[in-house]
Every structure is written in C-alpha cells, then in structure tokens.
Amino acid sequence: MTVLKNLYDVQQLLKKYGILVHLGKRKWDIELMAIELDNLYKAGLLEKKIYLNAKLVLKHEHEYEERLEREKRLD
C-alpha cells in the first residue's frame, strides 16, 4: 500500500489519474484535490485506505492554511 505523507504525495496520486490541480492559491488547490479524491473513490478507482490517508493529509494541510490566514489577519 502507498503511504501518503504530504501534499506532494497526494498530488502525485492524482497525477496517476491525469488530474493536475493548480488554481493559484494553495488552500483552493487543497479543496479541489479533496473533491477530486471523492470523485475517484466514488468511481471505485481508489482503495478505501489510500482514500482515507489522502483525505487526512489534505485535512491537515487545509487546517495549516486556515491557521496561516488567521494569523495573517491578526497582524
């Protein structure tokens, strides 16, 4: 099984299915990647363990981006 550890790993997983995401803002990229993962899983193309691993990575990365935005607003 593939272990996904970071955003790059999730990008590479999506790339295997011909999905490249670049909207210009990291947070938006993460959100669209989550939608694409959902679609791949619903289509039966991803194993549940890989899907959940990738979603967890994206959740962590999204929370990090949210934290950065909050800190930026406080400055």
The first five atom37 places (N, CA, C, CB, O) and aatype in JSON, in Angstrom:
{
  "aatype": [12, 16, 19, 10, 11, 2, 10, 18, 3, 19, 5, 5, 10, 10, 11, 11, 18, 7, 9, 10, 19, 8, 10, 7, 11, 1, 11, 17, 3, 9, 6, 10, 12, 0, 9, 6, 10, 3, 2, 10, 18, 11, 0, 7, 10, 10, 6, 11, 11, 9, 18, 10, 2, 0, 11, 10, 19, 10, 11, 8, 6, 8, 6, 18, 6, 6, 1, 10, 6, 1, 6, 11, 1, 10, 3],
  "atom_mask": [
    [1, 1, 1, 1, 1],
    [1, 1, 1, 1, 1],
    [1, 1, 1, 1, 1],
    [1, 1, 1, 1, 1],
    [1, 1, 1, 1, 1],
    [1, 1, 1, 1, 1],
    [1, 1, 1, 1, 1],
    [1, 1, 1, 1, 1],
    [1, 1, 1, 1, 1],
    [1, 1, 1, 1, 1],
    [1, 1, 1, 1, 1],
    [1, 1, 1, 1, 1],
    [1, 1, 1, 1, 1],
    [1, 1, 1, 1, 1],
    [1, 1, 1, 1, 1],
    [1, 1, 1, 1, 1],
    [1, 1, 1, 1, 1],
    [1, 1, 1, 0, 1],
    [1, 1, 1, 1, 1],
    [1, 1, 1, 1, 1],
    [1, 1, 1, 1, 1],
    [1, 1, 1, 1, 1],
    [1, 1, 1, 1, 1],
    [1, 1, 1, 0, 1],
    [1, 1, 1, 1, 1],
    [1, 1, 1, 1, 1],
    [1, 1, 1, 1, 1],
    [1, 1, 1, 1, 1],
    [1, 1, 1, 1, 1],
    [1, 1, 1, 1, 1],
    [1, 1, 1, 1, 1],
    [1, 1, 1, 1, 1],
    [1, 1, 1, 1, 1],
    [1, 1, 1, 1, 1],
    [1, 1, 1, 1, 1],
    [1, 1, 1, 1, 1],
    [1, 1, 1, 1, 1],
    [1, 1, 1, 1, 1],
    [1, 1, 1, 1, 1],
    [1, 1, 1, 1, 1],
    [1, 1, 1, 1, 1],
    [1, 1, 1, 1, 1],
    [1, 1, 1, 1, 1],
    [1, 1, 1, 0, 1],
    [1, 1, 1, 1, 1],
    [1, 1, 1, 1, 1],
    [1, 1, 1, 1, 1],
    [1, 1, 1, 1, 1],
    [1, 1, 1, 1, 1],
    [1, 1, 1, 1, 1],
    [1, 1, 1, 1, 1],
    [1, 1, 1, 1, 1],
    [1, 1, 1, 1, 1],
    [1, 1, 1, 1, 1],
    [1, 1, 1, 1, 1],
    [1, 1, 1, 1, 1],
    [1, 1, 1, 1, 1],
    [1, 1, 1, 1, 1],
    [1, 1, 1, 1, 1],
    [1, 1, 1, 1, 1],
    [1, 1, 1, 1, 1],
    [1, 1, 1, 1, 1],
    [1, 1, 1, 1, 1],
    [1, 1, 1, 1, 1],
    [1, 1, 1, 1, 1],
    [1, 1, 1, 1, 1],
    [1, 1, 1, 1, 1],
    [1, 1, 1, 1, 1],
    [1, 1, 1, 1, 1],
    [1, 1, 1, 1, 1],
    [1, 1, 1, 1, 1],
    [1, 1, 1, 1, 1],
    [1, 1, 1, 1, 1],
    [1, 1, 1, 1, 1],
    [1, 1, 1, 1, 1]
  ],
  "atom_positions": [
    [[0.83, -1.18, 0.0], [0.0, 0.0, 0.0], [0.88, 1.25, 0.0], [-0.95, 0.0, 1.21], [1.93, 1.28, 0.63]],
    [[0.44, 2.23, -0.69], [1.13, 3.51, -0.73], [0.8, 4.3, 0.52], [0.74, 4.3, -2.0], [-0.37, 4.42, 0.9]],
    [[1.83, 4.84, 1.17], [1.61, 5.7, 2.33], [1.82, 7.13, 1.88], [2.56, 5.32, 3.52], [2.88, 7.49, 1.37]],
    [[0.8, 7.94, 2.07], [0.86, 9.34, 1.68], [1.19, 10.17, 2.91], [-0.48, 9.8, 1.03], [0.5, 10.09, 3.93]],
    [[2.25, 10.98, 2.81], [2.71, 11.73, 3.98], [2.52, 13.23, 3.85], [4.14, 11.44, 4.22], [2.46, 13.93, 4.86]],
    [[2.42, 13.74, 2.62], [2.34, 15.19, 2.45], [1.56, 15.54, 1.19], [3.75, 15.8, 2.39], [1.11, 14.66, 0.45]],
    [[1.4, 16.83, 0.97], [0.61, 17.29, -0.17], [1.19, 16.82, -1.49], [0.52, 18.81, -0.15], [0.45, 16.48, -2.41]],
    [[2.5, 16.81, -1.6], [3.15, 16.35, -2.82], [2.75, 14.91, -3.15], [4.69, 16.45, -2.69], [2.48, 14.58, -4.3]],
    [[2.7, 14.06, -2.13], [2.3, 12.66, -2.34], [0.87, 12.57, -2.89], [2.39, 11.87, -1.01], [0.59, 11.76, -3.78]],
    [[-0.02, 13.41, -2.36], [-1.41, 13.41, -2.85], [-1.45, 13.92, -4.29], [-2.32, 14.29, -1.93], [-2.19, 13.39, -5.12]],
    [[-0.65, 14.95, -4.59], [-0.58, 15.45, -5.96], [-0.12, 14.36, -6.92], [0.37, 16.65, -6.04], [-0.66, 14.23, -8.02]],
    [[0.86, 13.58, -6.5], [1.36, 12.51, -7.35], [0.33, 11.41, -7.54], [2.64, 11.92, -6.75], [0.23, 10.84, -8.63]],
    [[-0.44, 11.12, -6.5], [-1.53, 10.14, -6.62], [-2.55, 10.61, -7.66], [-2.22, 9.92, -5.25], [-2.96, 9.85, -8.53]],
    [[-2.96, 11.86, -7.55], [-3.93, 12.4, -8.5], [-3.37, 12.43, -9.92], [-4.36, 13.81, -8.08], [-4.09, 12.19, -10.89]],
    [[-2.09, 12.72, -10.03], [-1.43, 12.77, -11.34], [-1.51, 11.43, -12.06], [0.03, 13.2, -11.18], [-1.6, 11.38, -13.28]],
    [[-1.49, 10.33, -11.3], [-1.6, 8.99, -11.88], [-2.93, 8.82, -12.64], [-1.48, 7.92, -10.79], [-3.04, 8.0, -13.55]],
    [[-3.92, 9.62, -12.24], [-5.24, 9.56, -12.87], [-5.45, 10.72, -13.84], [-6.33, 9.55, -11.81], [-6.56, 10.98, -14.29]],
    [[-4.36, 11.42, -14.15], [-4.43, 12.52, -15.1], [-5.03, 13.8, -14.53], [0.0, 0.0, 0.0], [-5.49, 14.66, -15.27]],
    [[-5.01, 13.91, -13.2], [-5.59, 15.08, -12.55], [-4.47, 15.99, -12.03], [-6.54, 14.66, -11.38], [-3.71, 15.61, -11.14]],
    [[-4.39, 17.17, -12.61], [-3.42, 18.17, -12.18], [-4.21, 19.36, -11.67], [-2.45, 18.58, -13.35], [-5.11, 19.86, -12.35]],
    [[-3.88, 19.83, -10.47], [-4.62, 20.92, -9.85], [-3.68, 22.08, -9.57], [-5.31, 20.45, -8.55], [-2.68, 21.94, -8.87]],
    [[-4.02, 23.23, -10.13], [-3.29, 24.46, -9.81], [-4.22, 25.64, -10.05], [-1.98, 24.59, -10.65], [-4.4, 26.08, -11.18]],
    [[-4.8, 26.14, -8.98], [-5.73, 27.26, -9.07], [-5.07, 28.58, -8.72], [-6.92, 27.02, -8.16], [-5.64, 29.65, -8.95]],
    [[-3.87, 28.53, -8.16], [-3.15, 29.75, -7.83], [-3.11, 30.07, -6.36], [0.0, 0.0, 0.0], [-2.33, 30.92, -5.94]],
    [[-3.93, 29.41, -5.58], [-3.92, 29.59, -4.12], [-3.9, 28.2, -3.5], [-5.18, 30.43, -3.63], [-4.74, 27.35, -3.81]],
    [[-2.93, 27.97, -2.62], [-2.72, 26.64, -2.06], [-3.99, 26.07, -1.41], [-1.6, 26.67, -1.04], [-4.31, 24.9, -1.58]],
    [[-4.69, 26.91, -0.66], [-5.91, 26.46, 0.02], [-6.95, 25.97, -0.99], [-6.49, 27.59, 0.89], [-7.6, 24.95, -0.77]],
    [[-7.1, 26.7, -2.08], [-8.06, 26.3, -3.11], [-7.63, 25.0, -3.77], [-8.22, 27.39, -4.17], [-8.46, 24.14, -4.07]],
    [[-6.33, 24.86, -3.99], [-5.81, 23.61, -4.58], [-6.17, 22.42, -3.69], [-4.27, 23.7, -4.76], [-6.6, 21.38, -4.18]],
    [[-5.99, 22.59, -2.39], [-6.28, 21.52, -1.43], [-7.76, 21.16, -1.48], [-5.87, 21.94, 0.01], [-8.12, 19.98, -1.47]],
    [[-8.61, 22.16, -1.53], [-10.06, 21.93, -1.57], [-10.47, 21.19, -2.84], [-10.81, 23.25, -1.47], [-11.29, 20.27, -2.79]],
    [[-9.91, 21.59, -3.97], [-10.24, 20.9, -5.23], [-9.68, 19.48, -5.25], [-9.69, 21.7, -6.43], [-10.32, 18.57, -5.76]],
    [[-8.49, 19.29, -4.69], [-7.92, 17.93, -4.61], [-8.83, 17.02, -3.79], [-6.5, 17.96, -3.99], [-9.0, 15.85, -4.12]],
    [[-9.4, 17.55, -2.71], [-10.32, 16.76, -1.88], [-11.55, 16.34, -2.69], [-10.76, 17.56, -0.63], [-12.01, 15.2, -2.58]],
    [[-12.07, 17.24, -3.51], [-13.22, 16.92, -4.36], [-12.84, 15.86, -5.39], [-13.73, 18.19, -5.07], [-13.61, 14.92, -5.62]],
    [[-11.68, 16.01, -5.99], [-11.22, 15.02, -6.98], [-11.03, 13.65, -6.34], [-9.91, 15.49, -7.65], [-11.37, 12.63, -6.94]],
    [[-10.48, 13.62, -5.13], [-10.32, 12.34, -4.41], [-11.68, 11.69, -4.17], [-9.59, 12.55, -3.07], [-11.85, 10.49, -4.37]],
    [[-12.65, 12.5, -3.74], [-14.0, 11.98, -3.52], [-14.54, 11.33, -4.8], [-14.95, 13.11, -3.05], [-15.11, 10.24, -4.76]],
    [[-14.35, 12.02, -5.92], [-14.85, 11.5, -7.2], [-14.16, 10.19, -7.59], [-14.65, 12.54, -8.3], [-14.81, 9.27, -8.07]],
    [[-12.84, 10.12, -7.38], [-12.11, 8.88, -7.7], [-12.58, 7.74, -6.81], [-10.59, 9.1, -7.52], [-12.73, 6.61, -7.28]],
    [[-12.8, 8.04, -5.54], [-13.24, 6.99, -4.61], [-14.65, 6.51, -4.97], [-13.21, 7.5, -3.16], [-14.92, 5.31, -4.99]],
    [[-15.55, 7.45, -5.25], [-16.92, 7.09, -5.62], [-16.97, 6.28, -6.91], [-17.78, 8.35, -5.77], [-17.86, 5.45, -7.1]],
    [[-16.0, 6.53, -7.79], [-15.94, 5.79, -9.06], [-15.29, 4.41, -8.87], [-15.15, 6.6, -10.1], [-15.22, 3.62, -9.81]],
    [[-14.84, 4.13, -7.65], [-14.24, 2.83, -7.36], [-12.79, 2.69, -7.81], [0.0, 0.0, 0.0], [-12.3, 1.57, -7.97]],
    [[-12.12, 3.8, -8.02], [-10.75, 3.76, -8.51], [-9.7, 3.79, -7.4], [-10.52, 4.9, -9.44], [-8.53, 3.5, -7.65]],
    [[-10.12, 4.14, -6.19], [-9.18, 4.2, -5.06], [-9.6, 3.22, -3.97], [-9.09, 5.62, -4.49], [-10.78, 3.07, -3.68]],
    [[-8.61, 2.58, -3.38], [-8.88, 1.74, -2.21], [-9.23, 2.64, -1.04], [-7.65, 0.83, -1.86], [-8.78, 3.78, -0.96]],
    [[-10.04, 2.13, -0.14], [-10.5, 2.92, 1.0], [-9.33, 3.44, 1.84], [-11.45, 2.1, 1.87], [-9.35, 4.59, 2.27]],
    [[-8.33, 2.6, 2.09], [-7.19, 3.02, 2.92], [-6.42, 4.17, 2.29], [-6.24, 1.84, 3.16], [-6.02, 5.11, 2.98]],
    [[-6.21, 4.1, 0.99], [-5.49, 5.17, 0.28], [-6.33, 6.44, 0.29], [-5.15, 4.74, -1.18], [-5.81, 7.54, 0.52]],
    [[-7.6, 6.3, 0.03], [-8.52, 7.45, 0.03], [-8.5, 8.15, 1.39], [-9.96, 6.99, -0.31], [-8.35, 9.37, 1.46]],
    [[-8.67, 7.38, 2.46], [-8.7, 7.98, 3.8], [-7.36, 8.6, 4.17], [-9.09, 6.92, 4.83], [-7.32, 9.66, 4.81]],
    [[-6.28, 7.97, 3.79], [-4.95, 8.51, 4.04], [-4.78, 9.86, 3.33], [-3.86, 7.53, 3.57], [-4.31, 10.83, 3.92]],
    [[-5.18, 9.91, 2.07], [-5.06, 11.15, 1.29], [-5.95, 12.24, 1.87], [-5.42, 10.9, -0.18], [-5.54, 13.4, 1.96]],
    [[-7.17, 11.89, 2.27], [-8.08, 12.88, 2.85], [-7.52, 13.43, 4.16], [-9.46, 12.26, 3.09], [-7.67, 14.62, 4.44]],
    [[-6.88, 12.58, 4.95], [-6.28, 13.03, 6.2], [-5.15, 14.01, 5.94], [-5.77, 11.83, 7.0], [-5.03, 15.03, 6.63]],
    [[-4.32, 13.72, 4.95], [-3.23, 14.63, 4.59], [-3.81, 15.97, 4.16], [-2.35, 14.02, 3.44], [-3.34, 17.02, 4.6]],
    [[-4.83, 15.95, 3.33], [-5.43, 17.2, 2.86], [-6.09, 17.97, 4.0], [-6.46, 16.9, 1.77], [-6.03, 19.2, 4.04]],
    [[-6.71, 17.25, 4.91], [-7.32, 17.91, 6.07], [-6.26, 18.64, 6.89], [-8.06, 16.88, 6.96], [-6.46, 19.79, 7.28]],
    [[-5.15, 17.98, 7.13], [-4.05, 18.58, 7.88], [-3.52, 19.82, 7.16], [-2.92, 17.55, 8.1], [-3.31, 20.86, 7.78]],
    [[-3.3, 19.7, 5.87], [-2.77, 20.81, 5.09], [-3.76, 21.98, 5.03], [-2.43, 20.35, 3.66], [-3.35, 23.14, 5.09]],
    [[-5.04, 21.68, 4.93], [-6.07, 22.71, 4.9], [-6.12, 23.45, 6.24], [-7.45, 22.1, 4.57], [-6.22, 24.68, 6.27]],
    [[-6.04, 22.71, 7.33], [-6.03, 23.33, 8.66], [-4.81, 24.24, 8.83], [-6.04, 22.24, 9.77], [-4.9, 25.31, 9.43]],
    [[-3.67, 23.82, 8.29], [-2.46, 24.62, 8.34], [-2.67, 25.94, 7.58], [-1.27, 23.84, 7.74], [-2.3, 27.01, 8.08]],
    [[-3.27, 25.87, 6.4], [-3.53, 27.08, 5.61], [-4.52, 27.99, 6.32], [-4.06, 26.7, 4.21], [-4.36, 29.21, 6.29]],
    [[-5.53, 27.42, 6.95], [-6.5, 28.21, 7.7], [-5.81, 28.93, 8.86], [-7.64, 27.31, 8.24], [-6.09, 30.11, 9.12]],
    [[-4.92, 28.24, 9.54], [-4.18, 28.82, 10.66], [-3.32, 30.0, 10.17], [-3.28, 27.76, 11.34], [-3.28, 31.05, 10.82]],
    [[-2.65, 29.82, 9.04], [-1.84, 30.9, 8.48], [-2.7, 32.12, 8.16], [-1.12, 30.41, 7.21], [-2.29, 33.25, 8.42]],
    [[-3.87, 31.89, 7.59], [-4.77, 33.01, 7.26], [-5.22, 33.75, 8.51], [-5.99, 32.5, 6.48], [-5.26, 34.98, 8.53]],
    [[-5.57, 32.99, 9.56], [-5.98, 33.63, 10.81], [-4.87, 34.47, 11.4], [-6.42, 32.57, 11.83], [-5.09, 35.6, 11.83]],
    [[-3.65, 33.91, 11.41], [-2.51, 34.64, 11.96], [-2.22, 35.9, 11.14], [-1.26, 33.74, 12.0], [-1.85, 36.93, 11.7]],
    [[-2.39, 35.8, 9.84], [-2.16, 36.95, 8.96], [-3.15, 38.07, 9.25], [-2.24, 36.53, 7.49], [-2.8, 39.25, 9.23]],
    [[-4.41, 37.69, 9.53], [-5.45, 38.68, 9.84], [-5.16, 39.38, 11.16], [-6.83, 38.02, 9.89], [-5.49, 40.55, 11.34]],
    [[-4.54, 38.67, 12.09], [-4.24, 39.24, 13.41], [-3.07, 40.22, 13.36], [-3.94, 38.12, 14.41], [-2.94, 41.08, 14.24]],
    [[-2.24, 40.11, 12.37], [-1.07, 41.0, 12.27], [-1.45, 42.41, 11.89], [-0.08, 40.46, 11.27], [-0.59, 43.28, 11.77]]
  ]
}
